mmCIF file of C-alpha atoms in Angstrom:
data_model
loop_
_atom_site.group_PDB
_atom_site.id
_atom_site.type_symbol
_atom_site.label_atom_id
_atom_site.label_comp_id
_atom_site.label_asym_id
_atom_site.label_seq_id
_atom_site.Cartn_x
_atom_site.Cartn_y
_atom_site.Cartn_z
ATOM 1 C CA MET A 1 -37.259 -3.568 21.296
ATOM 2 C CA LYS A 2 -34.974 -5.689 18.394
ATOM 3 C CA MET A 3 -36.161 -3.492 15.575
ATOM 4 C CA LYS A 4 -35.691 -0.244 18.027
ATOM 5 C CA PHE A 5 -31.355 -0.263 17.051
ATOM 6 C CA SER A 6 -31.173 -1.717 13.581
ATOM 7 C CA LEU A 7 -31.493 1.560 11.476
ATOM 8 C CA TYR A 8 -28.216 2.321 13.959
ATOM 9 C CA TYR A 9 -26.614 -0.648 13.484
ATOM 10 C CA LEU A 10 -27.118 0.500 9.622
ATOM 11 C CA LEU A 11 -26.044 3.395 10.194
ATOM 12 C CA VAL A 12 -22.319 2.680 11.909
ATOM 13 C CA ILE A 13 -21.935 0.087 9.044
ATOM 14 C CA SER A 14 -22.603 2.599 6.489
ATOM 15 C CA GLY A 15 -19.537 5.159 7.917
ATOM 16 C CA ALA A 16 -17.233 2.346 8.546
ATOM 17 C CA LEU A 17 -17.549 1.680 4.770
ATOM 18 C CA LEU A 18 -17.557 5.335 3.990
ATOM 19 C CA GLY A 19 -14.016 5.187 6.201
ATOM 20 C CA ALA A 20 -13.111 3.097 4.806
ATOM 21 C CA GLY A 21 -13.339 3.808 0.965
ATOM 22 C CA LEU A 22 -11.569 7.282 2.228
ATOM 23 C CA THR A 23 -8.922 4.944 2.497
ATOM 24 C CA LEU A 24 -8.382 2.429 1.220
ATOM 25 C CA PRO A 25 -7.103 2.085 -2.829
ATOM 26 C CA ALA A 26 -9.989 3.188 -5.287
ATOM 27 C CA MET A 27 -8.097 2.780 -8.496
ATOM 28 C CA THR A 28 -4.762 1.243 -9.422
ATOM 29 C CA VAL A 29 -2.450 2.064 -12.087
ATOM 30 C CA VAL A 30 -0.400 -0.586 -14.593
ATOM 31 C CA PRO A 31 0.995 1.024 -16.498
ATOM 32 C CA GLY A 32 1.351 -0.841 -20.649
ATOM 33 C CA TYR A 33 5.048 0.616 -22.872
ATOM 34 C CA GLY A 34 2.858 -1.538 -25.354
ATOM 35 C CA ASP A 35 5.651 -4.291 -26.324
ATOM 36 C CA TYR A 36 8.451 -2.919 -24.616
ATOM 37 C CA THR A 37 6.828 -2.660 -21.429
ATOM 38 C CA PRO A 38 9.407 -5.191 -19.802
ATOM 39 C CA LEU A 39 12.311 -2.840 -21.206
ATOM 40 C CA ILE A 40 10.578 0.788 -19.578
ATOM 41 C CA ALA A 41 10.969 -2.310 -16.528
ATOM 42 C CA PHE A 42 13.524 -2.746 -16.195
ATOM 43 C CA PHE A 43 15.362 0.536 -16.796
ATOM 44 C CA GLU A 44 13.253 3.041 -15.170
ATOM 45 C CA PRO A 45 11.743 0.680 -12.717
ATOM 46 C CA ASP A 46 10.235 3.663 -11.557
ATOM 47 C CA LEU A 47 7.198 4.516 -14.900
ATOM 48 C CA SER A 48 6.561 0.975 -15.039
ATOM 49 C CA GLU A 49 5.653 1.111 -10.726
ATOM 50 C CA VAL A 50 1.806 0.504 -10.233
ATOM 51 C CA LYS A 51 0.209 3.149 -8.101
ATOM 52 C CA SER A 52 -2.486 2.893 -6.315
ATOM 53 C CA PHE A 53 -4.664 6.205 -5.057
ATOM 54 C CA SER A 54 -7.453 6.294 -2.222
ATOM 55 C CA ILE A 55 -10.403 9.414 -2.247
ATOM 56 C CA PHE A 56 -8.564 10.552 -0.216
ATOM 57 C CA ASP A 57 -5.289 10.715 -1.628
ATOM 58 C CA SER A 58 -6.427 11.971 -4.853
ATOM 59 C CA VAL A 59 -7.876 14.740 -2.959
ATOM 60 C CA LEU A 60 -4.646 15.255 -0.980
ATOM 61 C CA LEU A 61 -2.803 15.393 -4.367
ATOM 62 C CA LEU A 62 -4.481 17.655 -6.272
ATOM 63 C CA TRP A 63 -4.067 20.171 -3.870
ATOM 64 C CA GLU A 64 0.210 19.507 -3.785
ATOM 65 C CA GLU A 65 0.314 19.884 -7.310
ATOM 66 C CA GLY A 66 -2.067 23.326 -7.169
ATOM 67 C CA LYS A 67 -5.460 21.852 -8.770
ATOM 68 C CA TYR A 68 -7.672 23.718 -6.391
ATOM 69 C CA PHE A 69 -10.592 23.940 -7.661
ATOM 70 C CA VAL A 70 -10.724 20.372 -8.623
ATOM 71 C CA SER A 71 -9.537 19.840 -5.354
ATOM 72 C CA LEU A 72 -12.022 21.308 -2.784
ATOM 73 C CA ILE A 73 -14.893 19.481 -5.877
ATOM 74 C CA ILE A 74 -13.712 16.512 -5.103
ATOM 75 C CA ALA A 75 -13.411 16.668 -1.316
ATOM 76 C CA ALA A 76 -17.006 18.558 -1.292
ATOM 77 C CA PHE A 77 -18.515 15.133 -2.404
ATOM 78 C CA SER A 78 -16.835 12.685 -1.761
ATOM 79 C CA VAL A 79 -16.160 13.607 1.610
ATOM 80 C CA VAL A 80 -17.933 16.590 3.498
ATOM 81 C CA PHE A 81 -20.940 15.812 0.761
ATOM 82 C CA PRO A 82 -21.455 12.102 2.358
ATOM 83 C CA ILE A 83 -20.055 13.192 5.674
ATOM 84 C CA TRP A 84 -22.735 15.591 6.203
ATOM 85 C CA LYS A 85 -25.572 12.851 4.749
ATOM 86 C CA LEU A 86 -25.007 10.792 8.008
ATOM 87 C CA CYS A 87 -25.753 12.622 10.241
ATOM 88 C CA VAL A 88 -28.518 14.168 8.814
ATOM 89 C CA LEU A 89 -29.557 11.239 8.700
ATOM 90 C CA TRP A 90 -28.239 9.519 11.763
ATOM 91 C CA LYS A 91 -30.490 12.884 13.573
ATOM 92 C CA CYS A 92 -33.011 10.916 11.296
ATOM 93 C CA VAL A 93 -33.661 8.093 13.012
ATOM 94 C CA GLU A 94 -33.247 9.682 16.165
ATOM 95 C CA LEU A 95 -36.059 11.167 15.455
ATOM 96 C CA TYR A 96 -37.789 8.764 14.304
ATOM 97 C CA TYR A 97 -37.254 6.634 17.162
ATOM 98 C CA ASN A 98 -39.067 9.410 18.745
ATOM 99 C CA GLN A 99 -42.187 9.250 16.577
ATOM 100 C CA GLU A 100 -41.501 12.680 15.751
ATOM 101 C CA ASP A 101 -41.578 14.399 11.919
ATOM 102 C CA PHE A 102 -38.567 13.418 10.203
ATOM 103 C CA HIS A 103 -40.107 13.832 6.680
ATOM 104 C CA GLY A 104 -38.730 17.955 5.724
ATOM 105 C CA ALA A 105 -34.596 16.871 6.779
ATOM 106 C CA LEU A 106 -35.526 13.820 4.295
ATOM 107 C CA LYS A 107 -36.408 15.921 1.237
ATOM 108 C CA TRP A 108 -32.644 17.420 1.084
ATOM 109 C CA ILE A 109 -31.092 14.264 0.895
ATOM 110 C CA GLU A 110 -33.160 12.529 -1.622
ATOM 111 C CA LYS A 111 -33.361 16.193 -3.454
ATOM 112 C CA LEU A 112 -29.257 15.334 -3.431
ATOM 113 C CA GLY A 113 -28.691 11.782 -3.443
ATOM 114 C CA LYS A 114 -28.113 11.096 -6.762
ATOM 115 C CA PHE A 115 -24.689 13.103 -6.368
ATOM 116 C CA SER A 116 -23.890 10.425 -4.115
ATOM 117 C CA MET A 117 -22.484 8.155 -6.457
ATOM 118 C CA LEU A 118 -20.894 10.642 -8.522
ATOM 119 C CA ASP A 119 -17.205 9.192 -7.951
ATOM 120 C CA VAL A 120 -18.468 5.707 -8.968
ATOM 121 C CA TYR A 121 -19.682 7.512 -11.703
ATOM 122 C CA VAL A 122 -16.007 8.796 -12.560
ATOM 123 C CA ILE A 123 -13.712 6.126 -12.208
ATOM 124 C CA ALA A 124 -16.054 3.916 -14.203
ATOM 125 C CA LEU A 125 -15.694 6.146 -17.105
ATOM 126 C CA LEU A 126 -11.725 6.391 -16.480
ATOM 127 C CA VAL A 127 -11.071 3.109 -16.598
ATOM 128 C CA LEU A 128 -13.025 2.963 -20.330
ATOM 129 C CA ILE A 129 -10.861 6.040 -21.144
ATOM 130 C CA ILE A 130 -7.403 4.593 -20.775
ATOM 131 C CA LYS A 131 -9.099 1.014 -21.644
ATOM 132 C CA GLY A 132 -9.199 2.749 -24.957
ATOM 133 C CA LEU A 133 -5.708 4.667 -24.889
ATOM 134 C CA PRO A 134 -2.000 2.626 -26.881
ATOM 135 C CA GLY A 135 0.273 1.473 -24.623
ATOM 136 C CA GLY A 136 -2.197 -0.948 -23.165
ATOM 137 C CA THR A 137 -1.701 1.250 -19.247
ATOM 138 C CA GLN A 138 -4.523 -0.169 -17.519
ATOM 139 C CA ILE A 139 -6.671 1.041 -14.355
ATOM 140 C CA GLN A 140 -8.287 -1.563 -12.231
ATOM 141 C CA VAL A 141 -10.990 -0.461 -9.980
ATOM 142 C CA GLY A 142 -10.323 -0.529 -6.274
ATOM 143 C CA SER A 143 -11.348 -2.477 -3.068
ATOM 144 C CA GLY A 144 -12.418 2.286 -2.403
ATOM 145 C CA VAL A 145 -14.539 2.076 -4.987
ATOM 146 C CA ILE A 146 -16.836 -1.130 -3.666
ATOM 147 C CA ALA A 147 -16.237 0.343 -0.188
ATOM 148 C CA PHE A 148 -17.437 4.021 -0.659
ATOM 149 C CA ALA A 149 -20.491 2.455 -3.414
ATOM 150 C CA LEU A 150 -21.506 0.010 -0.381
ATOM 151 C CA SER A 151 -21.858 2.831 1.921
ATOM 152 C CA VAL A 152 -24.517 5.653 -0.386
ATOM 153 C CA ILE A 153 -26.392 2.192 -1.525
ATOM 154 C CA LEU A 154 -27.188 2.030 2.579
ATOM 155 C CA THR A 155 -27.474 6.166 2.877
ATOM 156 C CA MET A 156 -30.440 5.278 0.487
ATOM 157 C CA LEU A 157 -31.935 1.959 1.648
ATOM 158 C CA ILE A 158 -32.563 4.081 5.318
ATOM 159 C CA PRO A 159 -34.961 5.707 3.757
ATOM 160 C CA LYS A 160 -36.519 3.637 1.836
ATOM 161 C CA ALA A 161 -37.023 1.944 5.838
ATOM 162 C CA MET A 162 -37.958 4.459 7.279
ATOM 163 C CA THR A 163 -40.618 6.054 4.925
ATOM 164 C CA SER A 164 -42.191 2.003 4.054
ATOM 165 C CA ARG A 165 -42.778 2.027 7.846
ATOM 166 C CA ASN A 166 -44.068 5.246 8.860
ATOM 167 C CA GLU A 167 -46.372 3.994 5.894
ATOM 168 C CA ILE A 168 -47.302 0.979 7.297
ATOM 169 C CA MET B 1 -23.034 14.662 29.267
ATOM 170 C CA GLY B 2 -26.403 16.292 27.994
ATOM 171 C CA PHE B 3 -24.133 19.122 25.484
ATOM 172 C CA LEU B 4 -22.776 15.910 23.424
ATOM 173 C CA LYS B 5 -26.266 13.660 23.580
ATOM 174 C CA GLY B 6 -27.312 16.782 21.986
ATOM 175 C CA LYS B 7 -24.503 16.725 19.514
ATOM 176 C CA ALA B 8 -24.225 12.739 18.883
ATOM 177 C CA TYR B 9 -25.562 12.838 15.563
ATOM 178 C CA ILE B 10 -22.351 15.234 14.947
ATOM 179 C CA LEU B 11 -20.254 13.188 16.967
ATOM 180 C CA ILE B 12 -20.796 10.289 15.927
ATOM 181 C CA PRO B 13 -20.700 9.838 12.508
ATOM 182 C CA ILE B 14 -17.484 11.951 11.921
ATOM 183 C CA ILE B 15 -15.521 10.061 14.549
ATOM 184 C CA LEU B 16 -16.572 6.589 13.030
ATOM 185 C CA VAL B 17 -15.506 7.708 9.464
ATOM 186 C CA VAL B 18 -12.296 9.672 10.696
ATOM 187 C CA VAL B 19 -11.470 6.103 13.110
ATOM 188 C CA THR B 20 -12.139 3.919 10.728
ATOM 189 C CA GLY B 21 -9.562 5.854 7.674
ATOM 190 C CA ARG B 22 -7.270 5.914 10.128
ATOM 191 C CA VAL B 23 -7.184 2.259 11.222
ATOM 192 C CA VAL B 24 -7.678 1.612 7.427
ATOM 193 C CA ARG B 25 -4.376 3.780 6.675
ATOM 194 C CA SER B 26 -2.743 2.188 9.487
ATOM 195 C CA LEU B 27 -3.021 -1.016 8.140
ATOM 196 C CA ASN B 28 -2.433 -0.703 4.075
ATOM 197 C CA SER B 29 0.316 1.548 5.573
ATOM 198 C CA HIS B 30 1.910 -1.905 7.255
ATOM 199 C CA GLU B 31 1.252 -3.936 4.706
ATOM 200 C CA ARG B 32 2.878 -1.324 1.553
ATOM 201 C CA HIS B 33 5.874 -1.979 4.773
ATOM 202 C CA ASN B 34 5.850 -4.767 4.492
ATOM 203 C CA ARG B 35 5.820 -5.773 0.629
ATOM 204 C CA GLU B 36 9.008 -3.086 0.506
ATOM 205 C CA THR B 37 11.023 -5.123 3.055
ATOM 206 C CA GLU B 38 10.926 -8.536 1.747
ATOM 207 C CA TYR B 39 13.860 -10.258 2.428
ATOM 208 C CA VAL B 40 15.039 -12.951 -0.862
ATOM 209 C CA MET B 41 13.878 -16.647 -0.851
ATOM 210 C CA ASP B 42 16.744 -19.445 0.836
ATOM 211 C CA GLY B 43 17.784 -20.356 -2.838
ATOM 212 C CA GLY B 44 16.843 -18.309 -5.134
ATOM 213 C CA ASP B 45 19.101 -16.900 -7.211
ATOM 214 C CA TYR B 46 19.294 -13.043 -7.744
ATOM 215 C CA TYR B 47 21.597 -10.178 -8.778
ATOM 216 C CA VAL B 48 22.694 -7.731 -6.169
ATOM 217 C CA GLN B 49 23.644 -4.402 -7.733
ATOM 218 C CA PRO B 50 25.572 -0.780 -6.369
ATOM 219 C CA THR B 51 23.362 1.962 -7.053
ATOM 220 C CA LEU B 52 24.999 4.552 -5.227
ATOM 221 C CA VAL B 53 28.178 4.357 -3.306
ATOM 222 C CA GLN B 54 28.677 7.742 -0.238
ATOM 223 C CA VAL B 55 32.106 7.966 1.393
ATOM 224 C CA ALA B 56 33.456 10.559 3.986
ATOM 225 C CA PRO B 57 34.662 13.407 2.310
ATOM 226 C CA ARG B 58 38.427 13.024 3.726
ATOM 227 C CA ASN B 59 39.894 10.050 4.219
ATOM 228 C CA ASP B 60 40.601 8.226 7.503
ATOM 229 C CA LEU B 61 44.037 10.096 8.397
ATOM 230 C CA ASN B 62 41.483 13.377 7.545
ATOM 231 C CA GLN B 63 43.510 13.823 4.375
ATOM 232 C CA GLU B 64 42.599 14.399 0.721
ATOM 233 C CA TRP B 65 41.655 11.543 -1.489
ATOM 234 C CA ASP B 66 43.684 12.817 -4.430
ATOM 235 C CA SER B 67 46.137 15.030 -3.006
ATOM 236 C CA LEU B 68 48.367 14.856 -6.469
ATOM 237 C CA ASP B 69 44.525 17.345 -7.713
ATOM 238 C CA ASN B 70 42.643 17.743 -4.350
ATOM 239 C CA SER B 71 40.386 15.777 -6.186
ATOM 240 C CA GLY B 72 37.537 13.286 -4.811
ATOM 241 C CA PRO B 73 38.338 9.367 -4.696
ATOM 242 C CA ASP B 74 37.873 7.399 -7.550
ATOM 243 C CA LEU B 75 34.976 4.614 -6.588
ATOM 244 C CA TYR B 76 34.669 1.657 -7.868
ATOM 245 C CA VAL B 77 33.261 -1.540 -5.656
ATOM 246 C CA GLU B 78 33.792 -5.059 -5.906
ATOM 247 C CA ILE B 79 31.671 -7.850 -4.296
ATOM 248 C CA TYR B 80 33.109 -11.330 -3.121
ATOM 249 C CA TRP B 81 30.354 -14.163 -2.230
ATOM 250 C CA GLN B 82 31.852 -18.086 -1.703
ATOM 251 C CA GLY B 83 35.090 -15.967 -1.266
ATOM 252 C CA GLN B 84 35.484 -15.271 -4.464
ATOM 253 C CA ARG B 85 35.362 -12.031 -6.110
ATOM 254 C CA VAL B 86 32.563 -12.423 -8.251
ATOM 255 C CA TYR B 87 31.513 -8.516 -9.251
ATOM 256 C CA THR B 88 33.475 -5.488 -10.104
ATOM 257 C CA SER B 89 32.395 -1.963 -11.354
ATOM 258 C CA SER B 90 33.196 0.640 -13.566
ATOM 259 C CA VAL B 91 35.017 3.345 -12.067
ATOM 260 C CA LYS B 92 33.582 6.452 -11.379
ATOM 261 C CA ALA B 93 36.280 9.144 -11.322
ATOM 262 C CA ASP B 94 37.568 12.071 -8.678
ATOM 263 C CA SER B 95 33.427 11.155 -7.590
ATOM 264 C CA LEU B 96 32.174 11.242 -3.437
ATOM 265 C CA LEU B 97 29.184 10.190 -4.327
ATOM 266 C CA ALA B 98 28.759 8.135 -6.692
ATOM 267 C CA ARG B 99 25.611 6.200 -8.932
ATOM 268 C CA TRP B 100 25.284 3.485 -10.706
ATOM 269 C CA SER B 101 23.407 2.561 -13.702
ATOM 270 C CA ASN B 102 20.861 0.031 -13.928
ATOM 271 C CA ALA B 103 22.414 -1.222 -17.071
ATOM 272 C CA GLU B 104 26.055 -1.168 -18.744
ATOM 273 C CA VAL B 105 27.787 -1.735 -22.175
ATOM 274 C CA ASP B 106 31.413 -2.358 -22.655
ATOM 275 C CA VAL B 107 30.995 0.201 -25.848
ATOM 276 C CA ARG B 108 35.358 -0.058 -27.227
ATOM 277 C CA ASN B 109 34.869 -3.954 -26.020
ATOM 278 C CA LEU B 110 31.770 -5.148 -28.389
ATOM 279 C CA ALA B 111 33.675 -3.365 -30.869
ATOM 280 C CA LEU B 112 36.673 -4.853 -30.237
ATOM 281 C CA THR B 113 36.135 -7.802 -29.892
ATOM 282 C CA GLY B 114 32.785 -8.421 -32.172
ATOM 283 C CA LYS B 115 30.755 -9.665 -29.472
ATOM 284 C CA ARG B 116 27.445 -10.085 -28.783
ATOM 285 C CA ALA B 117 25.164 -8.497 -25.736
ATOM 286 C CA SER B 118 22.824 -9.776 -24.103
ATOM 287 C CA VAL B 119 19.950 -8.523 -21.886
ATOM 288 C CA ASP B 120 21.995 -10.457 -19.125
ATOM 289 C CA ASP B 121 25.367 -9.053 -20.500
ATOM 290 C CA VAL B 122 24.281 -5.573 -19.615
ATOM 291 C CA ILE B 123 23.023 -5.570 -16.605
ATOM 292 C CA PRO B 124 26.208 -4.594 -13.849
ATOM 293 C CA ALA B 125 25.643 -6.500 -11.517
ATOM 294 C CA ALA B 126 26.301 -9.889 -8.500
ATOM 295 C CA ARG B 127 24.836 -12.703 -9.669
ATOM 296 C CA ILE B 128 24.098 -14.769 -6.474
ATOM 297 C CA GLN B 129 22.579 -18.519 -4.962
ATOM 298 C CA ILE B 130 20.859 -16.784 -1.255
ATOM 299 C CA LYS B 131 22.363 -19.461 0.997
ATOM 300 C CA GLU B 132 21.213 -20.401 4.964
ATOM 301 C CA ASN B 133 24.439 -19.249 6.977
ATOM 302 C CA ASP B 134 26.149 -17.272 3.543
ATOM 303 C CA SER B 135 26.402 -13.967 2.866
ATOM 304 C CA ILE B 136 28.440 -11.282 0.410
ATOM 305 C CA SER B 137 31.229 -9.011 0.807
ATOM 306 C CA VAL B 138 31.184 -6.171 -0.581
ATOM 307 C CA ARG B 139 33.583 -3.485 -0.974
ATOM 308 C CA VAL B 140 34.201 -0.112 -1.926
ATOM 309 C CA TYR B 141 38.064 1.043 -3.356
ATOM 310 C CA ASP B 142 39.589 3.952 -4.702
ATOM 311 C CA ARG B 143 41.480 3.156 -7.764
ATOM 312 C CA ASP B 144 45.160 4.707 -7.575
ATOM 313 C CA VAL B 145 46.754 4.883 -11.426
ATOM 314 C CA LEU B 146 49.660 4.955 -9.179
ATOM 315 C CA GLY B 147 50.113 2.382 -6.431
ATOM 316 C CA LYS B 148 47.746 0.308 -5.395
ATOM 317 C CA ASP B 149 44.188 0.272 -4.771
ATOM 318 C CA GLU B 150 42.959 1.561 -1.283
ATOM 319 C CA GLU B 151 40.160 -0.102 0.105
ATOM 320 C CA ILE B 152 38.258 2.597 1.311
ATOM 321 C CA GLY B 153 35.021 0.856 3.536
ATOM 322 C CA SER B 154 33.818 -3.361 3.415
ATOM 323 C CA LEU B 155 30.677 -5.005 4.466
ATOM 324 C CA GLU B 156 29.187 -7.851 5.453
ATOM 325 C CA ILE B 157 25.852 -8.989 4.798
ATOM 326 C CA PRO B 158 24.574 -12.632 5.279
ATOM 327 C CA SER B 159 22.617 -13.699 2.193
ATOM 328 C CA LYS B 160 19.624 -14.537 4.024
ATOM 329 C CA PHE B 161 19.259 -9.987 5.142
ATOM 330 C CA LEU B 162 19.338 -9.572 1.437
ATOM 331 C CA ARG B 163 16.379 -7.279 0.731
ATOM 332 C CA LEU B 164 14.476 -7.118 -2.306
ATOM 333 C CA GLY B 165 14.154 -4.507 -4.110
ATOM 334 C CA GLN B 166 16.921 -0.791 -3.731
ATOM 335 C CA HIS B 167 18.016 -0.497 -0.157
ATOM 336 C CA ASP B 168 19.995 0.969 2.700
ATOM 337 C CA TYR B 169 23.153 -0.796 4.153
ATOM 338 C CA THR B 170 25.303 1.321 5.823
ATOM 339 C CA LYS B 171 27.424 0.865 8.384
ATOM 340 C CA GLU B 172 27.973 3.701 11.000
ATOM 341 C CA GLY B 173 30.814 4.324 12.128
ATOM 342 C CA SER B 174 32.638 3.229 8.660
ATOM 343 C CA LEU B 175 34.425 5.503 5.813
ATOM 344 C CA VAL B 176 31.450 4.854 3.439
ATOM 345 C CA ARG B 177 28.459 6.739 4.329
ATOM 346 C CA ARG B 178 25.791 5.795 2.051
ATOM 347 C CA LEU B 179 26.373 2.226 0.345
ATOM 348 C CA VAL B 180 22.421 1.071 -1.150
ATOM 349 C CA LEU B 181 22.109 -1.804 -3.186
ATOM 350 C CA LYS B 182 19.323 -2.752 -5.076
ATOM 351 C CA THR B 183 18.381 -7.360 -5.444
ATOM 352 C CA PHE B 184 16.262 -8.824 -7.050
ATOM 353 C CA SER B 185 15.213 -12.178 -9.123
ATOM 354 C CA LEU B 186 17.410 -13.416 -11.551
ATOM 355 C CA HIS B 187 14.159 -14.267 -12.935
ATOM 356 C CA SER B 188 12.532 -11.168 -13.263
ATOM 357 C CA VAL B 189 14.368 -10.105 -16.730
ATOM 358 C CA PRO B 190 12.459 -9.883 -19.469
ATOM 359 C CA ASP B 191 14.254 -12.927 -22.076
ATOM 360 C CA LEU B 192 13.759 -11.032 -25.221
ATOM 361 C CA THR B 193 13.023 -13.894 -27.315
ATOM 362 C CA ASP B 194 10.622 -14.840 -25.724
ATOM 363 C CA GLN B 195 8.095 -11.607 -27.462
ATOM 364 C CA ASP B 196 6.615 -11.806 -30.735
ATOM 365 C CA ALA B 197 8.492 -10.264 -33.489
ATOM 366 C CA PRO B 198 6.711 -7.183 -34.537
#
């Protein structure tokens, strides 16, 4: 009985991590102006303000700035797709415990699963690029990215658990 | 219930993500609010700087501030601490809404006296130390060239209730419609002599 519900627990944890990952700060921008940083911090504190952005905030900000296409792409791959994946996985787990065939649905998740970590790659790339710019501005990876990545990892482990048990 | 059971695989993940997201978002905004309203520390040294003052369009007798030329008041602010005036702002002429910058340099004074200006000198603010049962008095005046300056309004703020950053301390029912003070630590201002010479 205990093992029957373990995949549901993983799904719940994955869903909670996804919710947290979308709203917790994904990255923090710490502005730097080289040797003039303290002066600018004093005279123009707004320019030196440390700002944090979550994935959800990024989608809204891009939309408000009129970058609709980019906003929709990020919303599709960062919000809609992970939630859709969770819904499909939930259905797969239901079918699995009812001893029905779930492999058809799992195939779609496996095909599109490679896009799941896109956000993490983009943020890692941003950190590297910004680090190379003059002035010392930094981007720090936030807890949102970690929560999001953990959620994605769990959604990769759940199908593995189902298929490996099935083989046994 | 049958309908809901059939749709559990859609509803439960969506509800889970939305509820967790809302909870985390509200916790985050609560933490940000706490940071923004952080109070000063007892015994700490701080700058208290008036950054914005807005007054009513007419004085307490419902007359124009300057009846000679129908202009607005010439506003300036004084801060009193421990019974003594510790700061006087520059005068903003003909203003119902006056703003003071983070830094001010009296170029004429420097040129005439030949004095040097340090980083601390250009900060137009009162310097106070926070003590229990202490307070500061912020007074807004209309500079009168011919007669005595008229006090438009004043505000008594217990020192321990000063908040770090820029905040509105407006008192209801006063001719001073808005009074924004900026409070920051005396030790937060960079000492450029500590920097390596370029």
